Short mmCIF file of N, CA and C and ligand atoms in Angstrom, two decimals:
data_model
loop_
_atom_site.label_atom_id
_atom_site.label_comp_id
_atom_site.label_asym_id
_atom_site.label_seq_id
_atom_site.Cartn_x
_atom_site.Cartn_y
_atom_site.Cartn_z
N UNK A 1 140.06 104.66 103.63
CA UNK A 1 141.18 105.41 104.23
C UNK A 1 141.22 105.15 105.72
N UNK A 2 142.56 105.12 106.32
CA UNK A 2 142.19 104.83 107.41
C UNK A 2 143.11 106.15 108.17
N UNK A 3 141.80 106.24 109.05
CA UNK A 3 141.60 107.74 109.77
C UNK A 3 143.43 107.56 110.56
N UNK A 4 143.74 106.84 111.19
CA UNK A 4 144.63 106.82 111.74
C UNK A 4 145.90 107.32 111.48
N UNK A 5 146.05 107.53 110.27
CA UNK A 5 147.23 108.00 109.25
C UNK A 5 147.51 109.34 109.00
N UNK A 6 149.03 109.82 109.48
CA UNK A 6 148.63 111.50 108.76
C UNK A 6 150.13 111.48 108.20
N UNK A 7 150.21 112.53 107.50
CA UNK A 7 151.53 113.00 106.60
C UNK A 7 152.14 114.08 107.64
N UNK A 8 153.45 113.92 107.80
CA UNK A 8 154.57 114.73 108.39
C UNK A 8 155.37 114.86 107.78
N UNK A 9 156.58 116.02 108.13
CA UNK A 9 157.82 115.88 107.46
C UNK A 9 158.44 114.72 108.16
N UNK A 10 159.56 114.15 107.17
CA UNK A 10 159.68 112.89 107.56
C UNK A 10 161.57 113.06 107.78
N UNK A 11 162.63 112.48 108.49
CA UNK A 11 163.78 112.15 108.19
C UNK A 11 164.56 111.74 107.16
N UNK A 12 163.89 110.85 106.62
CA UNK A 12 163.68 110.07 105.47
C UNK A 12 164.02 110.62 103.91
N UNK A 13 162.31 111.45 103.48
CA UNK A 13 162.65 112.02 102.31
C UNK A 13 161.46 112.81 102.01
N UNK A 14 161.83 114.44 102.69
CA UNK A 14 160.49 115.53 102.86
C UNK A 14 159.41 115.03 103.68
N UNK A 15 158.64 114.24 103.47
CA UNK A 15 157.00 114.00 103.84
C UNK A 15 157.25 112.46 103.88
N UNK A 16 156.59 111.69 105.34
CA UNK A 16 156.48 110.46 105.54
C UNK A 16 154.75 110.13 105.76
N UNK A 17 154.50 108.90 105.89
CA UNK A 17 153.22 108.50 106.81
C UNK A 17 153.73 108.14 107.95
N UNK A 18 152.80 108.60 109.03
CA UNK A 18 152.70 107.74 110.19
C UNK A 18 151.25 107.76 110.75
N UNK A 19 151.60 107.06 111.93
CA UNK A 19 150.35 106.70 112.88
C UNK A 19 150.59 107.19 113.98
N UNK A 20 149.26 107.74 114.21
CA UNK A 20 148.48 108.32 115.82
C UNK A 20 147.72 107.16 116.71
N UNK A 21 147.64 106.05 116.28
CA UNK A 21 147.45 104.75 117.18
C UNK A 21 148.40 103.71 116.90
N UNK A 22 148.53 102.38 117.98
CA UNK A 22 148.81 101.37 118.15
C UNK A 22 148.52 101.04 116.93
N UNK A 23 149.45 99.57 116.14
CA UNK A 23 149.11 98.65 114.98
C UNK A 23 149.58 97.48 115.34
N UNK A 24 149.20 96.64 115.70
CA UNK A 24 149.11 95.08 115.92
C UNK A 24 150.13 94.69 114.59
N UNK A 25 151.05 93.85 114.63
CA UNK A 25 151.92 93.06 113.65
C UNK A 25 150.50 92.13 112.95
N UNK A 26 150.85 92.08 111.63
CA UNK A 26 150.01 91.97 110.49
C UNK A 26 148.57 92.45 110.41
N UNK A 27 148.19 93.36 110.63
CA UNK A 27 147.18 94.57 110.53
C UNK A 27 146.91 94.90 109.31
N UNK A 28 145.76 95.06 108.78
CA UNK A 28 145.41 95.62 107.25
C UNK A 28 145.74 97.04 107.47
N UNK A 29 146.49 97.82 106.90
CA UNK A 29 146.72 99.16 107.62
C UNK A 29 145.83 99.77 106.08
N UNK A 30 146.40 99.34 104.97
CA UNK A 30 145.58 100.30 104.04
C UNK A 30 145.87 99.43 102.63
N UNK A 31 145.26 100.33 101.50
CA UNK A 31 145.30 99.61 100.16
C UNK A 31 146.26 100.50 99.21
N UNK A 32 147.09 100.73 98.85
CA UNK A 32 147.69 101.59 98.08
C UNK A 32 146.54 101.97 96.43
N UNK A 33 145.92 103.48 96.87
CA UNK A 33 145.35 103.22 95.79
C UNK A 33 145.69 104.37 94.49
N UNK A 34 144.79 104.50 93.40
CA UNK A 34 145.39 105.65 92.04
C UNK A 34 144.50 104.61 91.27
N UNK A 35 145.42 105.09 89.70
CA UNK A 35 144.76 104.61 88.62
C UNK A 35 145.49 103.31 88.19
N UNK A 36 145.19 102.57 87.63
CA UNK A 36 144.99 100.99 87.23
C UNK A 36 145.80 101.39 85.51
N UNK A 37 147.15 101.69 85.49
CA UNK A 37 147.46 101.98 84.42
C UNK A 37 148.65 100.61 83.73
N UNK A 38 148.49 101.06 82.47
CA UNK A 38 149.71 99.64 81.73
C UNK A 38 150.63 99.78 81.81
N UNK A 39 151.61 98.96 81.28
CA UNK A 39 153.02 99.01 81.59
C UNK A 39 154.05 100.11 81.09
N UNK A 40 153.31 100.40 79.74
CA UNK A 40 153.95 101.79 78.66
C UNK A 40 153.83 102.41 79.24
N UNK A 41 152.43 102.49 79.81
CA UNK A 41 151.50 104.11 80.19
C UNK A 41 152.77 104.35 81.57
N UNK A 42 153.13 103.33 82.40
CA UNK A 42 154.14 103.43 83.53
C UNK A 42 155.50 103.94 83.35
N UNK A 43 155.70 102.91 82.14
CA UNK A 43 157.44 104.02 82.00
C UNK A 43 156.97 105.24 81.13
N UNK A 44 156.01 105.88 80.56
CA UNK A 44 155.93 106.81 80.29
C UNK A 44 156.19 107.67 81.07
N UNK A 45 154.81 107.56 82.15
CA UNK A 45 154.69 108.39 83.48
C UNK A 45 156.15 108.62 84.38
N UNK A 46 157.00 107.60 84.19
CA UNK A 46 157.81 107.83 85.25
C UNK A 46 159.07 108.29 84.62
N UNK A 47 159.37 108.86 83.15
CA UNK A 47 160.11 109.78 82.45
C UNK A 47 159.56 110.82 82.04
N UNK A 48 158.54 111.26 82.88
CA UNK A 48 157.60 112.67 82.19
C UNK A 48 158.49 113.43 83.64
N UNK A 49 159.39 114.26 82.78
CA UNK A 49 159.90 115.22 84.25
C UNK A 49 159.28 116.54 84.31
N UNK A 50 157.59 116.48 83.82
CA UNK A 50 157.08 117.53 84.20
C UNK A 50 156.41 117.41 85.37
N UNK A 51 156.19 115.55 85.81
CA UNK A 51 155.93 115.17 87.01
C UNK A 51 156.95 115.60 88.18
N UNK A 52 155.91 115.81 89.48
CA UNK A 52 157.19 116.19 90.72
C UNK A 52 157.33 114.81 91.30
N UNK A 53 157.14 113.67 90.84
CA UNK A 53 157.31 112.35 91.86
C UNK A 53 156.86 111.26 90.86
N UNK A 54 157.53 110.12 91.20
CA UNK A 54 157.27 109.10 90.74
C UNK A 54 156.40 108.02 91.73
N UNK A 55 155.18 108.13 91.57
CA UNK A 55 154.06 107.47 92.65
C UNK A 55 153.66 105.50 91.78
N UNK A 56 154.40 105.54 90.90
CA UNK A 56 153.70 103.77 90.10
C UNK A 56 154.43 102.85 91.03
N UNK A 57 153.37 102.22 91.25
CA UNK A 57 153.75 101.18 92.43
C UNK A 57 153.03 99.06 91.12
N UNK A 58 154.16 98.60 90.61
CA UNK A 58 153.90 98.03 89.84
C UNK A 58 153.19 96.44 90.41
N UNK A 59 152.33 95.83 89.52
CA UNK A 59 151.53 94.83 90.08
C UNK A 59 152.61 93.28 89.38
N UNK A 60 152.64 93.74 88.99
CA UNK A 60 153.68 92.51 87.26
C UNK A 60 153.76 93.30 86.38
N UNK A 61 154.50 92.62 85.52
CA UNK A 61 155.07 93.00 84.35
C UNK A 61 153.82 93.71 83.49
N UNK A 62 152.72 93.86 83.71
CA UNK A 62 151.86 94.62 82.85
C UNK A 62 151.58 95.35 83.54
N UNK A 63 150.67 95.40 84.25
CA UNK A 63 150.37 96.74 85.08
C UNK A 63 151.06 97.58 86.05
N UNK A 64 150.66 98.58 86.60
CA UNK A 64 151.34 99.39 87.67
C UNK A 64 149.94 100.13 88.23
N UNK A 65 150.33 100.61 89.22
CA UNK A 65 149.01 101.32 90.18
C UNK A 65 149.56 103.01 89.66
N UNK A 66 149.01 103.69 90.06
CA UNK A 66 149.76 105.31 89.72
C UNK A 66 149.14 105.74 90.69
N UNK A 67 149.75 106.42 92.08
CA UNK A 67 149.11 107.39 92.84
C UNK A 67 149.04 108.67 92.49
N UNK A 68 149.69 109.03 91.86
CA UNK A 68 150.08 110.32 91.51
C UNK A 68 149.36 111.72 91.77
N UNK A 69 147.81 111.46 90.90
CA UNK A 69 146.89 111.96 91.25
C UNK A 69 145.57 111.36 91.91
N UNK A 70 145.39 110.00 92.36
CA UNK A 70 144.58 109.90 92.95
C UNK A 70 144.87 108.33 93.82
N UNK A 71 146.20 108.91 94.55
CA UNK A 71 146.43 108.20 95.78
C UNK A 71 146.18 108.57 97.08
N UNK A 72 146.57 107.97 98.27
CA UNK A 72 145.79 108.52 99.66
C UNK A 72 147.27 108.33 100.16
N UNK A 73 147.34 108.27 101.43
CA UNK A 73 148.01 108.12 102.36
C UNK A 73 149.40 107.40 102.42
N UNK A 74 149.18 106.22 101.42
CA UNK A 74 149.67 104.82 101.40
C UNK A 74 151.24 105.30 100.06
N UNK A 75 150.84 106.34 99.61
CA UNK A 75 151.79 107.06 98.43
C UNK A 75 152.70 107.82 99.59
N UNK A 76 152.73 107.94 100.58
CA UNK A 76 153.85 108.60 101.12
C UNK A 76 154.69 107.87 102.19
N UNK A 77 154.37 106.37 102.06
CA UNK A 77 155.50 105.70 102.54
C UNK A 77 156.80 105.47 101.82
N UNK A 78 157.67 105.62 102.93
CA UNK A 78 158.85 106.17 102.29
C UNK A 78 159.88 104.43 102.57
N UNK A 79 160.14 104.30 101.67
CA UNK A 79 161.87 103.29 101.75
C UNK A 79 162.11 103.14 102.88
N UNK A 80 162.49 101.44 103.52
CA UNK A 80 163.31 101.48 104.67
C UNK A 80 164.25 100.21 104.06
N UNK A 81 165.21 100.08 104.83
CA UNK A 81 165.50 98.61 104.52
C UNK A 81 165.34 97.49 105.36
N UNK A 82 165.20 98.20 106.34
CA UNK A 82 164.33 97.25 107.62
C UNK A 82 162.60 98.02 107.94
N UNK A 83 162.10 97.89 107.32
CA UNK A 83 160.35 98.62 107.18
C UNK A 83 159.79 98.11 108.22
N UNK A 84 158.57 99.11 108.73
CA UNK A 84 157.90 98.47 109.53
C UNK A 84 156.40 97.86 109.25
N UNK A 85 156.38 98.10 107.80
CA UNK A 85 155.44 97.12 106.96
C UNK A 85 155.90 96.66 105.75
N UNK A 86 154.91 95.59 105.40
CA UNK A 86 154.65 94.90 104.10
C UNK A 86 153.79 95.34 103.61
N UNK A 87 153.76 94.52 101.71
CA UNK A 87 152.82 94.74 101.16
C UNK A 87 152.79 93.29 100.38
N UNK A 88 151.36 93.05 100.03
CA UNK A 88 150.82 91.68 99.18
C UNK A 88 150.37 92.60 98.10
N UNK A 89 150.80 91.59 97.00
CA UNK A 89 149.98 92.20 96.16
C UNK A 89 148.41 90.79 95.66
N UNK A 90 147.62 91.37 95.69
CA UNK A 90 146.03 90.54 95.64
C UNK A 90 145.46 91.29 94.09
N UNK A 91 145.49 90.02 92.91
CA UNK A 91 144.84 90.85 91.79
C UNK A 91 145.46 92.48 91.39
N UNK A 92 144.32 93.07 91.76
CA UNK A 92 145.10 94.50 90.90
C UNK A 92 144.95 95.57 92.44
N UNK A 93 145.07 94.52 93.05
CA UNK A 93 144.90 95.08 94.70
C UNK A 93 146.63 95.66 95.14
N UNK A 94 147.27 96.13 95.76
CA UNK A 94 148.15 96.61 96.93
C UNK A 94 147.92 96.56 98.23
N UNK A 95 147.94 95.92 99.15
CA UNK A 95 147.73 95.88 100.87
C UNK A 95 148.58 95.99 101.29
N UNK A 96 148.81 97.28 101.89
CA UNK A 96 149.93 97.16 103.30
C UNK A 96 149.82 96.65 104.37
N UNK A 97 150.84 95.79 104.79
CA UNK A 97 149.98 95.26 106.38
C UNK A 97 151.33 95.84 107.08
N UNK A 98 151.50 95.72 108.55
CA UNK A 98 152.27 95.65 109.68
C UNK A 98 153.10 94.53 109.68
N UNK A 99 154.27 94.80 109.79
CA UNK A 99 155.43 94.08 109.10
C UNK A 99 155.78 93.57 110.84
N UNK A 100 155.19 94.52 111.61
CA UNK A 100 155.74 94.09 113.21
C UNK A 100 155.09 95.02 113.92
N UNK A 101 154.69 94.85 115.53
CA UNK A 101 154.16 95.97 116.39
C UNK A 101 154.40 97.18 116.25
N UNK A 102 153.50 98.25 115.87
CA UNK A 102 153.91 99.50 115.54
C UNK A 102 153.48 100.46 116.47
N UNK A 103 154.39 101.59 117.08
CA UNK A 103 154.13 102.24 118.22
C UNK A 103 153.10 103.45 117.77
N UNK A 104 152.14 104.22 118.41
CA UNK A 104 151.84 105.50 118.48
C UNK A 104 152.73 106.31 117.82
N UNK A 105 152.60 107.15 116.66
CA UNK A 105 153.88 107.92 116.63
C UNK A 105 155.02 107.77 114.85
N UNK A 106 155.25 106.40 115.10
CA UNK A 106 156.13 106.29 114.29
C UNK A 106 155.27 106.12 113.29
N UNK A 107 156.99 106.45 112.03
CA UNK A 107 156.82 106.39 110.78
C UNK A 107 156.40 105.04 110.01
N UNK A 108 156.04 104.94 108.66
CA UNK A 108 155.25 103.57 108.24
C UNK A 108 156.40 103.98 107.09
N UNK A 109 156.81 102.30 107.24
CA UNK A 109 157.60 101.96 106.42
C UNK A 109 157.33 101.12 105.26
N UNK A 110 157.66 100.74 103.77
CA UNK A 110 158.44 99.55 103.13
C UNK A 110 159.64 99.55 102.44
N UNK A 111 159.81 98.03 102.01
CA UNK A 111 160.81 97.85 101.15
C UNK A 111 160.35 98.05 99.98
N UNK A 112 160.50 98.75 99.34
CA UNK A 112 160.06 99.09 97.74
C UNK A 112 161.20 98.09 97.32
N UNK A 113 161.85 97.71 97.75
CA UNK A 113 163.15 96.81 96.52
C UNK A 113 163.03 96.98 95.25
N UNK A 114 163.56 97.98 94.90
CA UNK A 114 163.18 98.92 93.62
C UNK A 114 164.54 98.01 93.42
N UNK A 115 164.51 98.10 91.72
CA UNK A 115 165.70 97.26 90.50
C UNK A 115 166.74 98.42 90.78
N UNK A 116 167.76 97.43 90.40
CA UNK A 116 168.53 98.24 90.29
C UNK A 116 168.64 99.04 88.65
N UNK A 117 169.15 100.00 88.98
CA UNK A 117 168.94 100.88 87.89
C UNK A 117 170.50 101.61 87.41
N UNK A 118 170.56 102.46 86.05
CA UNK A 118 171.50 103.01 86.35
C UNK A 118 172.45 104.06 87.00
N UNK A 119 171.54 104.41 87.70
CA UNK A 119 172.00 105.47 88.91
C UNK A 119 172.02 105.50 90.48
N UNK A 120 172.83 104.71 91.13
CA UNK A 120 172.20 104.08 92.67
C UNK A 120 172.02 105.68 93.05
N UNK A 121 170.84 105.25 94.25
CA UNK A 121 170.21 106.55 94.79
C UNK A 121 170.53 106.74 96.32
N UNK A 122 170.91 106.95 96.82
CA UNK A 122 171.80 106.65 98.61
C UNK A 122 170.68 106.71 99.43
N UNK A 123 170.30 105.75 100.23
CA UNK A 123 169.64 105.50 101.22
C UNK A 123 169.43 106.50 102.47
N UNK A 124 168.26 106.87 102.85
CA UNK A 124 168.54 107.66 104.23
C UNK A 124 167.39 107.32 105.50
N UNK A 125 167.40 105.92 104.98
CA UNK A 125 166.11 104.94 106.13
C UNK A 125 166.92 105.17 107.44
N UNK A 126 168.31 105.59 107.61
CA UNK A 126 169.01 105.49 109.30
C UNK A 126 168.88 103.91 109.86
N UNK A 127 168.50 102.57 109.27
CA UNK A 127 168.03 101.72 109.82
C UNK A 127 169.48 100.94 109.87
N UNK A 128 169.39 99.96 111.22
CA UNK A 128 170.69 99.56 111.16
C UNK A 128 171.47 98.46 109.85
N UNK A 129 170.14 98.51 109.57
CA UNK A 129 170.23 97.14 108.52
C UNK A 129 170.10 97.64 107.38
N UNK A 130 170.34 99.14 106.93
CA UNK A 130 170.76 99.75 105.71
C UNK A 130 171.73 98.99 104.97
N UNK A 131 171.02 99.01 103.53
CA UNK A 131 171.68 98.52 102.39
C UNK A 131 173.04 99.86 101.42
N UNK A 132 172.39 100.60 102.22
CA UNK A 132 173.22 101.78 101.71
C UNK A 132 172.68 102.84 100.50
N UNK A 133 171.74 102.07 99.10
CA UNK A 133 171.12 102.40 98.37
C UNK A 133 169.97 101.98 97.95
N UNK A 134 168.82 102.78 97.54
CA UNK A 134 167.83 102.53 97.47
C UNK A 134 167.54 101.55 96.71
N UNK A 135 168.40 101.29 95.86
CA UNK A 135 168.35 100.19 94.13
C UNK A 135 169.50 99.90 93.95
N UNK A 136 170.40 99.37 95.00
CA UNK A 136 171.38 98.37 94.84
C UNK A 136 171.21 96.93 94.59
N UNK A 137 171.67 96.76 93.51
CA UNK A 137 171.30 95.17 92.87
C UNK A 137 171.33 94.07 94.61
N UNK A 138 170.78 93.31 94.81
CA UNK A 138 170.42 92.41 95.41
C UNK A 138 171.64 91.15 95.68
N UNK A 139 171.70 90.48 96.68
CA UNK A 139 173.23 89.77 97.05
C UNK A 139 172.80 88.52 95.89
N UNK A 140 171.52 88.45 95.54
CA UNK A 140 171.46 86.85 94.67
C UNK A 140 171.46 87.45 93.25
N UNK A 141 172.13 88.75 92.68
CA UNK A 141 171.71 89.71 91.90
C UNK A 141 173.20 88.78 90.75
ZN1 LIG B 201 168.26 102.02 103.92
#
């Protein structure tokens, strides 16, 4: 975990991450972590509306990560469409790194480029380079 990280209310959507120090552009900032679950076990989890959140952060077509109950920090980055991080995915790993110099202060971003689905969800990253929705099919879509 890295100490540097705390949860606020966010602009965004309720609760964001940010940082209380400087982050150097491509920085290991953290690992997105939870349970190591399958692909069923994922769309299960993420039509159980006894859940308050959908935390599966997917690796490929078989697996998905689940923060749900035993994620850290890295589960409350919220959607941007201009983010101020990335993520690799390594094996059954998640790494967020620093997408660009990150100030004292601000919020930690990604692009989840979530599918489009059948319900677009309206964007509220404020970024100038808003797509408008969170899971709007893609321009090569
Ligand atoms: Zn946006």
């Amino acid at each position: 975990m890295s100490e540097y990280l705390f949860i606020k209310e966010s602009a965004i959507n309720r609760f964001g991450c940010f940082t209380n120090k400087f982050i150097s552009k491509d920085h290991l900032i953290a690992e997105y972590e939870g349970e190591l679950i399958s692909a069923e076990e994922a769309m299960r989890r993420e039509e159980d509306m006894n859940r308050s959140g959908i935390y599966t952060f997917w690796l490929n077509d078989e697996n998905a990560i689940d923060g749900y109950n035993k994620g850290n920090h890295t589960k409350y980055f919220n959607h941007s469409c201009d983010p101020s991080c990335y993520y690799e995915v390594a094996g059954n790993k998640i790494l967020f790194y620093a997408a660009r110099d990150i100030q004292q202060g601000e919020e930690l971003t990604i692009d989840y480029d979530y599918d489009a689905d059948s319900e677009l969800i309206v964007c509220l990253c404020g970024s100038a380079e808003c797509r408008g929705y969170l899971n709007e099919a893609g321009e090569n879509a």
